[in-house]
Coordinates of C-alpha atoms and ligand atoms in Angstrom, one line a residue:
X1 CA 28.0 -11.0 57.5
X2 CA 26.2 -7.6 58.0
X3 CA 25.7 -6.5 61.7
X4 CA 23.2 -3.7 62.5
X5 CA 22.8 -2.2 66.0
X6 CA 19.7 -0.2 66.9
X7 CA 20.2 1.8 70.1
X8 CA 19.7 5.2 71.7
X9 CA 23.4 4.9 72.6
X10 CA 25.0 4.0 69.2
X11 CA 28.4 5.1 70.4
X12 CA 28.5 1.9 72.5
X13 CA 29.5 0.2 69.3
X14 CA 32.4 2.5 68.4
X15 CA 34.5 0.0 70.4
X16 CA 34.0 -2.6 67.6
X17 CA 36.3 -0.5 65.4
X18 CA 39.3 -1.1 67.7
X19 CA 38.7 -4.7 68.4
X20 CA 39.3 -7.9 66.5
X21 CA 35.8 -7.5 65.1
X22 CA 37.1 -4.2 63.6
X23 CA 39.8 -6.2 61.9
X24 CA 37.2 -8.6 60.5
X25 CA 35.4 -5.5 59.2
X26 CA 38.5 -4.3 57.5
X27 CA 39.0 -7.8 56.0
X28 CA 35.5 -7.6 54.7
X29 CA 34.4 -10.6 56.8
X30 CA 31.8 -8.4 58.6
X31 CA 30.0 -5.1 58.0
X32 CA 29.1 -3.0 61.1
X33 CA 26.3 -0.4 61.1
X34 CA 25.2 1.3 64.3
X35 CA 22.0 3.4 64.2
X36 CA 20.5 6.0 66.7
X37 CA 16.9 5.0 67.3
X38 CA 16.1 8.6 67.9
X39 CA 16.7 9.3 64.2
X40 CA 13.2 7.7 63.7
X41 CA 11.4 10.1 66.0
X42 CA 9.5 13.2 64.9
X43 CA 9.0 15.3 68.0
X44 CA 11.2 18.1 69.3
X45 CA 12.4 16.0 72.2
X46 CA 13.1 12.9 70.0
X47 CA 10.9 10.9 72.4
X48 CA 11.4 7.1 72.4
X49 CA 9.6 6.1 75.6
X50 CA 6.2 6.4 77.4
X51 CA 4.5 5.2 80.5
X52 CA 3.5 1.5 80.7
X53 CA -0.1 0.6 79.9
X54 CA -1.7 -1.0 83.0
X55 CA 0.6 1.1 85.2
X56 CA 3.8 0.1 86.9
X57 CA 7.2 1.6 87.5
X58 CA 9.6 2.9 84.8
X59 CA 9.0 3.6 81.2
X60 CA 8.5 1.5 78.1
X61 CA 10.0 2.0 74.6
X62 CA 7.4 3.2 72.1
X63 CA 6.8 0.9 69.0
X64 CA 6.7 3.6 66.4
X65 CA 10.5 4.5 66.1
X66 CA 11.4 0.8 66.0
X67 CA 8.9 0.1 63.2
X68 CA 10.2 3.0 61.1
X69 CA 13.8 2.0 61.8
X70 CA 13.0 -1.6 60.7
X71 CA 11.4 -0.3 57.5
X72 CA 14.5 1.7 56.6
X73 CA 17.2 -0.6 57.9
X74 CA 15.8 -4.1 57.1
X75 CA 12.9 -3.4 54.7
X76 CA 9.2 -4.2 54.6
X77 CA 9.6 -7.7 53.1
X78 CA 9.5 -10.9 55.2
X79 CA 12.9 -12.7 55.1
X80 CA 13.6 -15.5 57.6
X81 CA 17.4 -15.3 56.7
X82 CA 17.5 -12.0 58.7
X83 CA 18.2 -12.7 62.4
X84 CA 16.8 -10.1 64.8
X85 CA 18.2 -10.3 68.3
X86 CA 16.4 -8.7 71.3
X87 CA 18.6 -8.9 74.4
X88 CA 16.4 -9.0 77.5
X89 CA 16.5 -10.3 81.1
X90 CA 13.5 -12.5 80.2
X91 CA 15.4 -14.0 77.2
X92 CA 16.6 -17.5 76.6
X93 CA 20.2 -17.9 78.0
X94 CA 22.6 -17.3 75.2
X95 CA 24.9 -20.3 74.7
X96 CA 27.9 -21.3 72.6
X97 CA 25.7 -23.4 70.4
X98 CA 23.5 -20.4 69.7
X99 CA 26.7 -18.4 68.8
X100 CA 27.7 -21.2 66.5
X101 CA 24.4 -21.3 64.7
X102 CA 24.4 -17.5 64.3
X103 CA 28.0 -17.5 62.9
X104 CA 26.6 -18.7 59.6
X105 CA 24.0 -15.9 59.3
X106 CA 24.4 -13.3 56.6
X107 CA 22.5 -10.6 58.5
X108 CA 22.0 -10.0 62.2
X109 CA 20.1 -7.0 63.6
X110 CA 20.6 -6.2 67.3
X111 CA 17.7 -4.3 69.0
X112 CA 19.1 -2.8 72.1
X113 CA 16.3 -1.7 74.5
X114 CA 16.6 0.6 77.5
X115 CA 14.2 1.7 80.3
X116 CA 12.1 -1.3 81.4
X117 CA 12.1 -2.7 77.9
X118 CA 10.5 -2.5 74.4
X119 CA 6.7 -2.5 73.6
X120 CA 6.1 -6.2 73.0
X121 CA 4.3 -5.5 69.7
X122 CA 7.8 -4.7 68.3
X123 CA 8.9 -8.2 69.0
X124 CA 5.7 -9.7 67.7
X125 CA 6.0 -7.6 64.5
X126 CA 9.6 -8.7 64.0
X127 CA 8.6 -12.4 64.5
X128 CA 6.1 -12.0 61.7
X129 CA 8.8 -10.8 59.4
X130 CA 12.2 -12.3 60.3
X131 CA 13.9 -14.9 62.6
X132 CA 13.8 -13.5 66.1
X133 CA 15.9 -14.4 69.1
X134 CA 15.0 -13.1 72.6
X135 CA 18.2 -13.8 74.6
X136 CA 19.7 -13.2 78.0
X137 CA 23.4 -13.0 78.9
X138 CA 22.8 -14.3 82.4
X139 CA 20.9 -14.0 85.7
X140 CA 21.7 -10.4 86.5
X141 CA 20.2 -7.1 85.4
X142 CA 21.9 -4.7 83.0
X143 CA 20.7 -1.2 82.2
X144 CA 20.1 -2.0 78.5
X145 CA 20.8 -4.4 75.7
X146 CA 24.0 -2.8 74.3
X147 CA 26.5 -4.7 76.5
X148 CA 24.7 -8.0 75.7
X149 CA 24.9 -7.1 71.9
X150 CA 28.6 -6.5 72.2
X151 CA 29.1 -9.8 74.0
X152 CA 27.0 -11.8 71.5
X153 CA 28.8 -10.1 68.6
X154 CA 32.2 -11.2 69.9
X155 CA 31.0 -14.8 70.6
X156 CA 29.5 -15.0 67.1
X157 CA 32.1 -13.2 64.9
X158 CA 35.0 -15.2 66.4
X159 CA 33.3 -18.3 65.0
X160 CA 32.9 -16.9 61.4
X161 CA 35.1 -18.9 59.1
X162 CA 38.3 -16.9 58.3
X163 CA 38.1 -14.8 61.5
X164 CA 40.4 -16.8 63.7
X165 CA 44.0 -17.3 62.6
X166 CA 44.1 -20.8 64.2
X167 CA 40.5 -22.3 64.0
X168 CA 41.8 -25.5 65.7
X169 CA 42.0 -23.5 68.9
X170 CA 38.3 -23.1 68.9
X171 CA 37.7 -26.8 69.4
X172 CA 39.6 -26.8 72.7
X173 CA 37.7 -24.0 74.4
X174 CA 35.2 -24.3 77.2
X175 CA 31.7 -25.0 75.9
X176 CA 32.9 -25.9 72.4
X177 CA 31.5 -29.2 71.1
X178 CA 34.9 -30.8 71.1
X179 CA 35.2 -30.4 74.9
X180 CA 32.4 -32.8 75.7
X181 CA 30.5 -30.0 77.4
X182 CA 33.4 -29.7 79.9
X183 CA 35.2 -26.5 81.2
X184 CA 38.6 -25.9 79.8
X185 CA 41.6 -27.2 81.8
X186 CA 44.1 -24.8 83.5
X187 CA 46.7 -23.3 81.2
X188 CA 50.4 -22.7 81.8
X189 CA 53.3 -21.2 79.9
X190 CA 57.0 -20.3 80.6
X191 CA 58.7 -19.7 83.0
X192 CA 58.4 -23.2 84.5
X193 CA 58.9 -21.7 88.0
X194 CA 57.3 -18.4 88.9
X195 CA 57.2 -16.9 92.4
X196 CA 57.6 -20.3 93.9
X197 CA 54.8 -21.8 91.8
X198 CA 55.7 -24.5 89.2
X199 CA 54.1 -25.7 86.1
X200 CA 52.7 -29.2 86.8
X201 CA 55.4 -31.7 86.0
X202 CA 53.2 -33.8 83.7
X203 CA 53.0 -30.9 81.3
X204 CA 56.8 -30.8 81.0
X205 CA 57.1 -34.6 80.5
X206 CA 56.6 -34.6 76.8
X207 CA 54.3 -37.7 77.4
X208 CA 51.2 -36.8 75.3
X209 CA 49.1 -39.5 76.6
X210 CA 49.7 -38.5 80.3
X211 CA 49.2 -34.8 79.4
X212 CA 45.8 -35.6 77.7
X213 CA 44.8 -37.6 80.7
X214 CA 45.8 -34.9 83.1
X215 CA 43.9 -32.2 81.1
X216 CA 40.7 -34.3 81.0
X217 CA 40.9 -35.0 84.7
X218 CA 41.3 -31.3 85.4
X219 CA 38.3 -30.5 83.1
X220 CA 36.2 -33.0 84.8
X221 CA 37.3 -31.7 88.3
X222 CA 36.6 -28.1 87.4
X223 CA 33.3 -28.9 85.8
X224 CA 32.1 -30.9 88.8
X225 CA 33.2 -28.0 91.1
X226 CA 32.0 -25.0 89.2
X227 CA 29.3 -26.2 86.8
X228 CA 27.5 -29.3 88.2
X229 CA 24.6 -28.3 85.9
X230 CA 26.8 -29.3 82.9
X231 CA 27.7 -32.7 84.3
X232 CA 24.2 -34.0 83.9
X233 CA 23.8 -32.8 80.2
X234 CA 24.0 -35.5 77.6
X235 CA 26.8 -33.7 75.8
X236 CA 29.1 -33.8 78.8
X237 CA 31.6 -36.6 79.2
X238 CA 30.7 -37.0 82.8
X239 CA 27.8 -39.3 84.0
Ligands
JD2_1 N1 20.5 -9.6 77.6 C1 20.4 -9.2 78.6 C2 20.2 -8.7 79.9 C3 19.6 -7.5 80.4 C4 18.9 -6.4 79.7 C5 18.8 -6.5 78.3 C6 18.0 -5.5 77.6 C7 17.4 -4.5 78.4 C8 16.6 -3.4 78.0 C9 16.3 -2.7 79.2 N2 17.0 -3.3 80.2 C10 16.9 -2.9 81.6 C11 15.9 -3.6 82.4 C12 15.9 -3.5 83.8 C13 15.0 -4.2 84.5 C14 14.0 -4.9 83.9 C15 14.1 -5.0 82.5 N3 15.0 -4.4 81.8 C16 17.6 -4.4 79.8 C17 18.4 -5.4 80.4 N4 19.8 -7.5 81.7 N5 20.4 -8.6 82.1 C18 20.7 -9.4 81.0 N6 21.3 -10.6 81.1

């Protein structure tokens, strides 16, 4: 899997070299390429933004640098196997199933906007050439797309076959298909007693049936408390 990041702050992605994603890069599972969008400007000030047509606050990212960067980084041929991701507050909420789908992609290009966003024609052009995803991390406003690109990268790469030492652990995580759409149950390890707080006795019983039942009950309780929106979905085990 090749991952490209287009940003006016490419140094944001240096962190990928020290993370597990960096280890995947060393193992050849992923290739990481960060690019400075300003390298595709031609004026003295390396300008990437301009005022919004129709007025309004803030600045909008000009289309020209993006188009030239696309030509050089992706090419000028249409290819639906290339996934181009535009993080944006107006995007579709990014989910574990979206991460799972992207984990089989051979090429992902993250377009990290800043200011008030990117000229919409850039997205329209990308849609005419590649497979485009306009996604949002959640209902809060960030200053740009870089943090979202990092979060999406981690969610996707950890699902790439060969990345996780113990792939079985993926099936037990919150939001994974194996959890019936329920949140993960509380976790405990040694010591059994810590600052007057004890591990639930059932977990020390060695009775696998009771342990499984306790864990499911806890997942159902937590999901009802924290994510009632998940309890109505068809995939959840609660109705
Ligand atoms: N994903 C995601 C995001 C973003 C996000 C993503 C890309 C950009 C490019 C510019 N801005 C700043 C900005 C501020 C105000 C209105 C529009 N845009 C971004 C914010 N915010 N919250 C999320 N969950």
